[in-house]
PDB file of C-alpha atoms in Angstrom:
ATOM      1  CA  MET X   8       0.045   0.030  -0.042  1.00  0.00           C
ATOM      2  CA  LYS X   9       1.363   3.437  -0.840  1.00  0.00           C
ATOM      3  CA  ILE X  10       0.110   6.922  -0.429  1.00  0.00           C
ATOM      4  CA  GLU X  11       0.138   9.024  -3.551  1.00  0.00           C
ATOM      5  CA  THR X  12      -1.918  11.982  -2.631  1.00  0.00           C
ATOM      6  CA  ILE X  13      -2.224  14.334   0.906  1.00  0.00           C
ATOM      7  CA  LYS X  14      -4.787  17.063   1.259  1.00  0.00           C
ATOM      8  CA  LEU X  15      -5.235  19.101   4.331  1.00  0.00           C
ATOM      9  CA  LYS X  16      -7.592  21.906   5.304  1.00  0.00           C
ATOM     10  CA  ASN X  17      -7.512  23.926   8.554  1.00  0.00           C
ATOM     11  CA  TYR X  18      -4.977  21.523  10.306  1.00  0.00           C
ATOM     12  CA  LYS X  19      -2.750  23.844  12.058  1.00  0.00           C
ATOM     13  CA  VAL X  20      -0.554  25.833   9.890  1.00  0.00           C
ATOM     14  CA  PHE X  21      -1.955  24.197   6.579  1.00  0.00           C
ATOM     15  CA  LYS X  22      -5.248  26.103   5.628  1.00  0.00           C
ATOM     16  CA  SER X  23      -4.888  24.422   2.573  1.00  0.00           C
ATOM     17  CA  LEU X  24      -2.328  22.165   1.271  1.00  0.00           C
ATOM     18  CA  GLU X  25      -2.397  19.489  -1.540  1.00  0.00           C
ATOM     19  CA  LEU X  26       0.582  17.154  -2.296  1.00  0.00           C
ATOM     20  CA  THR X  27       0.262  14.804  -5.358  1.00  0.00           C
ATOM     21  CA  ASP X  28       2.199  12.220  -6.861  1.00  0.00           C
ATOM     22  CA  LEU X  29       4.200  11.311  -3.872  1.00  0.00           C
ATOM     23  CA  PRO X  30       7.143   8.885  -4.725  1.00  0.00           C
ATOM     24  CA  GLY X  31       8.216   6.098  -2.600  1.00  0.00           C
ATOM     25  CA  LEU X  32      10.591   8.142  -0.791  1.00  0.00           C
ATOM     26  CA  ALA X  33      10.319  12.065  -0.491  1.00  0.00           C
ATOM     27  CA  ILE X  34      12.046  14.514   1.357  1.00  0.00           C
ATOM     28  CA  PHE X  35      10.752  17.993   2.723  1.00  0.00           C
ATOM     29  CA  VAL X  36      12.924  20.854   3.342  1.00  0.00           C
ATOM     30  CA  GLY X  37      11.784  23.981   4.744  1.00  0.00           C
ATOM     31  CA  ALA X  38      12.449  26.705   7.282  1.00  0.00           C
ATOM     32  CA  ASN X  39      11.828  26.279  11.088  1.00  0.00           C
ATOM     33  CA  GLY X  40       7.856  26.717  11.413  1.00  0.00           C
ATOM     34  CA  SER X  41       7.031  26.076   7.736  1.00  0.00           C
ATOM     35  CA  GLY X  42       5.153  22.779   8.609  1.00  0.00           C
ATOM     36  CA  LYS X  43       7.511  19.849   8.136  1.00  0.00           C
ATOM     37  CA  SER X  44       6.529  18.486  11.522  1.00  0.00           C
ATOM     38  CA  THR X  45       2.908  19.323  11.193  1.00  0.00           C
ATOM     39  CA  LEU X  46       2.564  17.292   8.087  1.00  0.00           C
ATOM     40  CA  PHE X  47       4.105  14.288   9.749  1.00  0.00           C
ATOM     41  CA  ASP X  48       1.950  14.918  12.722  1.00  0.00           C
ATOM     42  CA  VAL X  49      -1.265  14.104  10.641  1.00  0.00           C
ATOM     43  CA  PHE X  50      -0.298  10.440  10.586  1.00  0.00           C
ATOM     44  CA  ALA X  51       0.519  10.308  14.495  1.00  0.00           C
ATOM     45  CA  PHE X  52      -2.972  12.146  14.735  1.00  0.00           C
ATOM     46  CA  LEU X  53      -4.950   9.271  12.720  1.00  0.00           C
ATOM     47  CA  GLY X  54      -2.653   6.562  14.583  1.00  0.00           C
ATOM     48  CA  GLU X  55      -3.754   8.194  17.969  1.00  0.00           C
ATOM     49  CA  SER X  56      -7.448   8.364  16.863  1.00  0.00           C
ATOM     50  CA  LEU X  57      -7.518   4.938  15.817  1.00  0.00           C
ATOM     51  CA  GLN X  58      -6.062   3.780  19.152  1.00  0.00           C
ATOM     52  CA  GLY X  59      -8.475   6.019  21.118  1.00  0.00           C
ATOM     53  CA  ASN X  60     -10.754   8.301  19.489  1.00  0.00           C
ATOM     54  CA  ILE X  61     -10.891  11.779  18.079  1.00  0.00           C
ATOM     55  CA  ARG X  62     -11.473  13.650  21.229  1.00  0.00           C
ATOM     56  CA  SER X  63      -8.240  12.361  23.020  1.00  0.00           C
ATOM     57  CA  ALA X  64      -5.963  12.748  19.867  1.00  0.00           C
ATOM     58  CA  LEU X  65      -7.248  16.427  19.779  1.00  0.00           C
ATOM     59  CA  ALA X  66      -6.580  16.676  23.432  1.00  0.00           C
ATOM     60  CA  ASN X  67      -2.892  15.641  23.055  1.00  0.00           C
ATOM     61  CA  ARG X  68      -2.500  18.524  20.734  1.00  0.00           C
ATOM     62  CA  GLY X  69      -4.257  21.275  22.921  1.00  0.00           C
ATOM     63  CA  GLY X  70      -7.962  20.569  21.652  1.00  0.00           C
ATOM     64  CA  PHE X  71     -10.080  21.337  18.700  1.00  0.00           C
ATOM     65  CA  LYS X  72      -9.293  25.207  18.617  1.00  0.00           C
ATOM     66  CA  GLU X  73      -5.442  24.672  18.934  1.00  0.00           C
ATOM     67  CA  VAL X  74      -5.484  22.032  15.944  1.00  0.00           C
ATOM     68  CA  ARG X  75      -7.972  24.105  13.543  1.00  0.00           C
ATOM     69  CA  SER X  76      -5.860  26.838  11.668  1.00  0.00           C
ATOM     70  CA  ARG X  77      -6.145  30.240  13.406  1.00  0.00           C
ATOM     71  CA  ASN X  78      -8.513  32.604  12.232  1.00  0.00           C
ATOM     72  CA  CYS X  79     -10.474  29.781  10.521  1.00  0.00           C
ATOM     73  CA  GLN X  80     -13.977  28.875  11.173  1.00  0.00           C
ATOM     74  CA  GLY X  81     -14.393  25.818   9.073  1.00  0.00           C
ATOM     75  CA  ASN X  82     -13.787  22.225  10.029  1.00  0.00           C
ATOM     76  CA  ILE X  83     -10.464  20.311   9.861  1.00  0.00           C
ATOM     77  CA  GLU X  84     -10.376  18.091   6.834  1.00  0.00           C
ATOM     78  CA  ILE X  85      -7.881  15.038   5.973  1.00  0.00           C
ATOM     79  CA  GLU X  86      -7.862  13.339   2.501  1.00  0.00           C
ATOM     80  CA  LEU X  87      -5.438  10.489   1.870  1.00  0.00           C
ATOM     81  CA  GLN X  88      -5.162   8.491  -1.662  1.00  0.00           C
ATOM     82  CA  PHE X  89      -3.429   5.234  -1.687  1.00  0.00           C
ATOM     83  CA  ARG X  90      -3.092   2.157  -3.799  1.00  0.00           C
ATOM     84  CA  LEU X  91      -4.561  -0.977  -2.648  1.00  0.00           C
ATOM     85  CA  GLU X  92      -4.801  -4.215  -4.329  1.00  0.00           C
ATOM     86  CA  ILE X  93      -8.468  -5.334  -4.709  1.00  0.00           C
ATOM     87  CA  THR X  94      -9.172  -8.436  -6.803  1.00  0.00           C
ATOM     88  CA  GLY X  95      -5.753  -8.515  -8.183  1.00  0.00           C
ATOM     89  CA  VAL X  96      -5.989  -4.784  -9.378  1.00  0.00           C
ATOM     90  CA  ASN X  97      -4.076  -1.917  -7.805  1.00  0.00           C
ATOM     91  CA  ARG X  98      -6.869   0.592  -7.266  1.00  0.00           C
ATOM     92  CA  LEU X  99      -6.572   4.176  -6.110  1.00  0.00           C
ATOM     93  CA  VAL X 100      -8.721   4.416  -2.962  1.00  0.00           C
ATOM     94  CA  THR X 101      -9.591   7.732  -1.320  1.00  0.00           C
ATOM     95  CA  TYR X 102     -10.042   8.330   2.504  1.00  0.00           C
ATOM     96  CA  PHE X 103     -11.748  11.538   3.736  1.00  0.00           C
ATOM     97  CA  LEU X 104     -12.191  12.735   7.328  1.00  0.00           C
ATOM     98  CA  GLU X 105     -14.069  15.789   8.471  1.00  0.00           C
ATOM     99  CA  ILE X 106     -13.784  16.994  11.991  1.00  0.00           C
ATOM    100  CA  GLY X 107     -15.948  19.705  13.647  1.00  0.00           C
ATOM    101  CA  GLU X 108     -17.171  20.699  16.797  1.00  0.00           C
ATOM    102  CA  GLU X 109     -20.744  20.796  18.241  1.00  0.00           C
ATOM    103  CA  LYS X 110     -21.591  21.940  21.701  1.00  0.00           C
ATOM    104  CA  GLY X 111     -17.759  22.174  22.803  1.00  0.00           C
ATOM    105  CA  LYS X 112     -17.090  18.618  21.647  1.00  0.00           C
ATOM    106  CA  PRO X 113     -15.384  17.567  18.620  1.00  0.00           C
ATOM    107  CA  ILE X 114     -17.365  15.052  16.378  1.00  0.00           C
ATOM    108  CA  ILE X 115     -16.714  13.502  13.014  1.00  0.00           C
ATOM    109  CA  VAL X 116     -18.886  15.252  10.476  1.00  0.00           C
ATOM    110  CA  ARG X 117     -17.998  12.886   7.752  1.00  0.00           C
ATOM    111  CA  GLU X 118     -15.907   9.816   7.113  1.00  0.00           C
ATOM    112  CA  ILE X 119     -15.732   8.116   3.750  1.00  0.00           C
ATOM    113  CA  LEU X 120     -13.695   5.333   1.994  1.00  0.00           C
ATOM    114  CA  ARG X 121     -14.160   5.195  -1.763  1.00  0.00           C
ATOM    115  CA  TYR X 122     -12.848   4.082  -4.927  1.00  0.00           C
ATOM    116  CA  LYS X 123     -13.935   3.259  -8.664  1.00  0.00           C
ATOM    117  CA  ARG X 124     -15.012  -0.323  -9.223  1.00  0.00           C
ATOM    118  CA  GLY X 125     -14.698   0.198 -12.968  1.00  0.00           C
ATOM    119  CA  ARG X 126     -12.395   2.122 -15.497  1.00  0.00           C
ATOM    120  CA  TYR X 127     -15.337   4.488 -16.052  1.00  0.00           C
ATOM    121  CA  GLY X 128     -17.547   6.542 -13.413  1.00  0.00           C
ATOM    122  CA  SER X 129     -17.358   8.190 -10.260  1.00  0.00           C
ATOM    123  CA  PRO X 130     -15.876   6.497  -7.120  1.00  0.00           C
ATOM    124  CA  TYR X 131     -17.961   4.596  -5.135  1.00  0.00           C
ATOM    125  CA  HIS X 132     -18.565   4.781  -1.358  1.00  0.00           C
ATOM    126  CA  PHE X 133     -17.793   1.595   0.389  1.00  0.00           C
ATOM    127  CA  LEU X 134     -17.836   3.341   4.010  1.00  0.00           C
ATOM    128  CA  ASP X 135     -19.927   6.438   4.583  1.00  0.00           C
ATOM    129  CA  PHE X 136     -20.159   7.637   8.108  1.00  0.00           C
ATOM    130  CA  SER X 137     -21.702  11.289   9.796  1.00  0.00           C
ATOM    131  CA  ARG X 138     -22.083  11.707  13.591  1.00  0.00           C
ATOM    132  CA  GLY X 139     -21.469   8.083  14.347  1.00  0.00           C
ATOM    133  CA  SER X 140     -23.999   6.471  12.098  1.00  0.00           C
ATOM    134  CA  GLY X 141     -23.542   5.300   8.525  1.00  0.00           C
ATOM    135  CA  TYR X 142     -23.043   2.339   6.281  1.00  0.00           C
ATOM    136  CA  ALA X 143     -20.662   0.027   4.968  1.00  0.00           C
ATOM    137  CA  ILE X 144     -20.529  -2.303   1.940  1.00  0.00           C
ATOM    138  CA  THR X 145     -20.126  -5.947   2.948  1.00  0.00           C
ATOM    139  CA  ASN X 146     -19.272  -7.390  -0.614  1.00  0.00           C
ATOM    140  CA  GLU X 147     -17.452  -4.789  -2.218  1.00  0.00           C
ATOM    141  CA  GLU X 148     -15.445  -7.345  -4.248  1.00  0.00           C
ATOM    142  CA  ASP X 149     -17.965  -8.781  -5.920  1.00  0.00           C
ATOM    143  CA  PHE X 150     -17.555  -6.853  -9.262  1.00  0.00           C
ATOM    144  CA  LYS X 151     -20.036  -8.544 -11.106  1.00  0.00           C
ATOM    145  CA  LYS X 152     -22.895  -6.697  -9.488  1.00  0.00           C
ATOM    146  CA  LYS X 153     -23.999  -3.285 -10.102  1.00  0.00           C
ATOM    147  CA  ASP X 154     -23.494  -0.578  -7.579  1.00  0.00           C
ATOM    148  CA  GLU X 155     -26.947  -0.496  -6.496  1.00  0.00           C
ATOM    149  CA  GLU X 156     -27.176  -4.088  -6.052  1.00  0.00           C
ATOM    150  CA  LEU X 157     -24.189  -4.099  -3.253  1.00  0.00           C
ATOM    151  CA  ASP X 158     -25.174  -4.886   0.121  1.00  0.00           C
ATOM    152  CA  ARG X 159     -25.263  -2.165   2.550  1.00  0.00           C
ATOM    153  CA  GLU X 160     -25.015  -2.731   6.391  1.00  0.00           C
ATOM    154  CA  GLU X 161     -25.841   0.035   8.555  1.00  0.00           C
ATOM    155  CA  GLN X 162     -24.023   0.613  11.854  1.00  0.00           C
ATOM    156  CA  THR X 163     -24.187   2.906  14.768  1.00  0.00           C
ATOM    157  CA  LEU X 164     -20.816   3.459  16.456  1.00  0.00           C
ATOM    158  CA  GLY X 165     -20.781   4.302  20.262  1.00  0.00           C
ATOM    159  CA  SER X 166     -19.709   7.970  20.169  1.00  0.00           C
ATOM    160  CA  PRO X 167     -19.531  10.554  17.085  1.00  0.00           C
ATOM    161  CA  ASP X 168     -15.893  10.954  17.913  1.00  0.00           C
ATOM    162  CA  ILE X 169     -14.996   7.200  16.984  1.00  0.00           C
ATOM    163  CA  LEU X 170     -13.370   6.565  13.751  1.00  0.00           C
ATOM    164  CA  ALA X 171     -15.642   4.165  11.653  1.00  0.00           C
ATOM    165  CA  ILE X 172     -12.466   2.364  10.378  1.00  0.00           C
ATOM    166  CA  LYS X 173     -11.816   1.586  13.937  1.00  0.00           C
ATOM    167  CA  GLY X 174     -15.037  -0.148  14.511  1.00  0.00           C
ATOM    168  CA  LEU X 175     -15.527  -1.948  11.198  1.00  0.00           C
ATOM    169  CA  GLY X 176     -11.984  -2.465  10.033  1.00  0.00           C
ATOM    170  CA  GLN X 177     -11.704  -5.321  12.312  1.00  0.00           C
ATOM    171  CA  PHE X 178     -14.066  -7.362  10.529  1.00  0.00           C
ATOM    172  CA  ASP X 179     -12.520  -9.188   7.456  1.00  0.00           C
ATOM    173  CA  ARG X 180     -16.008  -8.617   5.352  1.00  0.00           C
ATOM    174  CA  PHE X 181     -15.068  -4.857   5.152  1.00  0.00           C
ATOM    175  CA  LYS X 182     -12.476  -5.402   2.973  1.00  0.00           C
ATOM    176  CA  ALA X 183     -11.065  -1.851   2.439  1.00  0.00           C
ATOM    177  CA  ALA X 184     -12.000  -0.490   5.734  1.00  0.00           C
ATOM    178  CA  ASN X 185      -9.961  -3.687   7.291  1.00  0.00           C
ATOM    179  CA  ALA X 186      -6.914  -3.144   4.961  1.00  0.00           C
ATOM    180  CA  PHE X 187      -6.621   0.767   5.669  1.00  0.00           C
ATOM    181  CA  ARG X 188      -6.974   0.175   9.522  1.00  0.00           C
ATOM    182  CA  ASN X 189      -4.071  -2.564   9.308  1.00  0.00           C
ATOM    183  CA  PHE X 190      -2.178   0.125   7.261  1.00  0.00           C
ATOM    184  CA  ILE X 191      -2.441   2.924   9.699  1.00  0.00           C
ATOM    185  CA  GLU X 192      -1.860   0.320  12.701  1.00  0.00           C
ATOM    186  CA  ASN X 193       1.177  -0.769  11.032  1.00  0.00           C
ATOM    187  CA  TRP X 194       3.114   2.688  10.260  1.00  0.00           C
ATOM    188  CA  HIS X 195       5.521   4.009  12.479  1.00  0.00           C
ATOM    189  CA  VAL X 196       6.158   7.920  12.986  1.00  0.00           C
ATOM    190  CA  SER X 197       9.092   9.463  14.678  1.00  0.00           C
ATOM    191  CA  ASP X 198       9.769  13.222  14.950  1.00  0.00           C
ATOM    192  CA  PHE X 199      13.408  12.630  15.402  1.00  0.00           C
ATOM    193  CA  HIS X 200      15.078  15.150  17.857  1.00  0.00           C
ATOM    194  CA  ILE X 201      18.942  14.860  17.327  1.00  0.00           C
ATOM    195  CA  SER X 202      19.588  16.153  20.670  1.00  0.00           C
ATOM    196  CA  GLU X 203      18.197  13.048  22.401  1.00  0.00           C
ATOM    197  CA  ALA X 204      19.623  10.620  20.236  1.00  0.00           C
ATOM    198  CA  ARG X 205      22.387   9.978  22.370  1.00  0.00           C
ATOM    199  CA  PRO X 206      24.199   6.565  23.405  1.00  0.00           C
ATOM    200  CA  THR X 207      22.331   4.715  25.687  1.00  0.00           C
ATOM    201  CA  ARG X 208      22.815   2.275  28.428  1.00  0.00           C
ATOM    202  CA  GLU X 209      20.378   0.052  27.414  1.00  0.00           C
ATOM    203  CA  VAL X 210      21.195  -3.148  25.845  1.00  0.00           C
ATOM    204  CA  GLY X 211      19.588  -5.309  22.783  1.00  0.00           C
ATOM    205  CA  TYR X 212      18.025  -3.826  19.737  1.00  0.00           C
ATOM    206  CA  ALA X 213      14.823  -1.965  18.650  1.00  0.00           C
ATOM    207  CA  GLU X 214      13.028  -2.480  15.208  1.00  0.00           C
ATOM    208  CA  HIS X 215      11.737   0.990  14.744  1.00  0.00           C
ATOM    209  CA  LEU X 216      12.459   4.520  16.090  1.00  0.00           C
ATOM    210  CA  SER X 217      10.456   5.810  19.194  1.00  0.00           C
ATOM    211  CA  PRO X 218       8.452   9.127  18.875  1.00  0.00           C
ATOM    212  CA  ARG X 219      11.430  11.165  19.395  1.00  0.00           C
ATOM    213  CA  GLY X 220      14.151   9.071  18.272  1.00  0.00           C
ATOM    214  CA  GLU X 221      15.827   8.489  21.883  1.00  0.00           C
ATOM    215  CA  ASN X 222      16.342   4.634  21.096  1.00  0.00           C
ATOM    216  CA  LEU X 223      18.400   5.374  17.786  1.00  0.00           C
ATOM    217  CA  ALA X 224      21.316   3.440  19.320  1.00  0.00           C
ATOM    218  CA  LEU X 225      19.121   0.397  19.819  1.00  0.00           C
ATOM    219  CA  VAL X 226      17.744   0.731  16.288  1.00  0.00           C
ATOM    220  CA  ALA X 227      21.424   0.787  14.848  1.00  0.00           C
ATOM    221  CA  GLN X 228      22.418  -2.284  16.807  1.00  0.00           C
TER     222      GLN X 228
END
């Protein structure tokens, strides 16, 4: 699975950002405060939201008003496009997440997972949730059926701040949601700080850098 496009709206310093045609290895260069750390924080934010919920992930960053771009009244939007093999074909899948606030509490305004089933036509929504309720398609790999013949399963989550891919992604019958959940659970994000990457007295080895990189010696080992 490979991320090809990142779109952000009202996420910290990024009032509007779109990165397309991302290569397998990308290097971002810029002055302090230009948003390099913020860009990678998006991945940490999604990971924390999957482990807990949107409310706790926002709280770790000062709350909704601190994460939403300053002097903006709109909602926070995150969109990722990635390649996922479905029935032997690498398809371009889009994950869209819109976060708002109601009565002082953060909620998921919209969460969508979509991709094209055929060469032509608009992308089909295989997961579509709003404020804790929505549907997911259970037979999305049955490409012999028309869009209107696919089986929808209505679901209600426990809270409007819980990701649908968290609740539904644990079930194999929701193929795209399950694959994307596994994708998020298995990525590793490290905001490396060279001042903390000093020799350690710990022995052994580590497979991945910690969030701030202080276990660099163990990773090198």
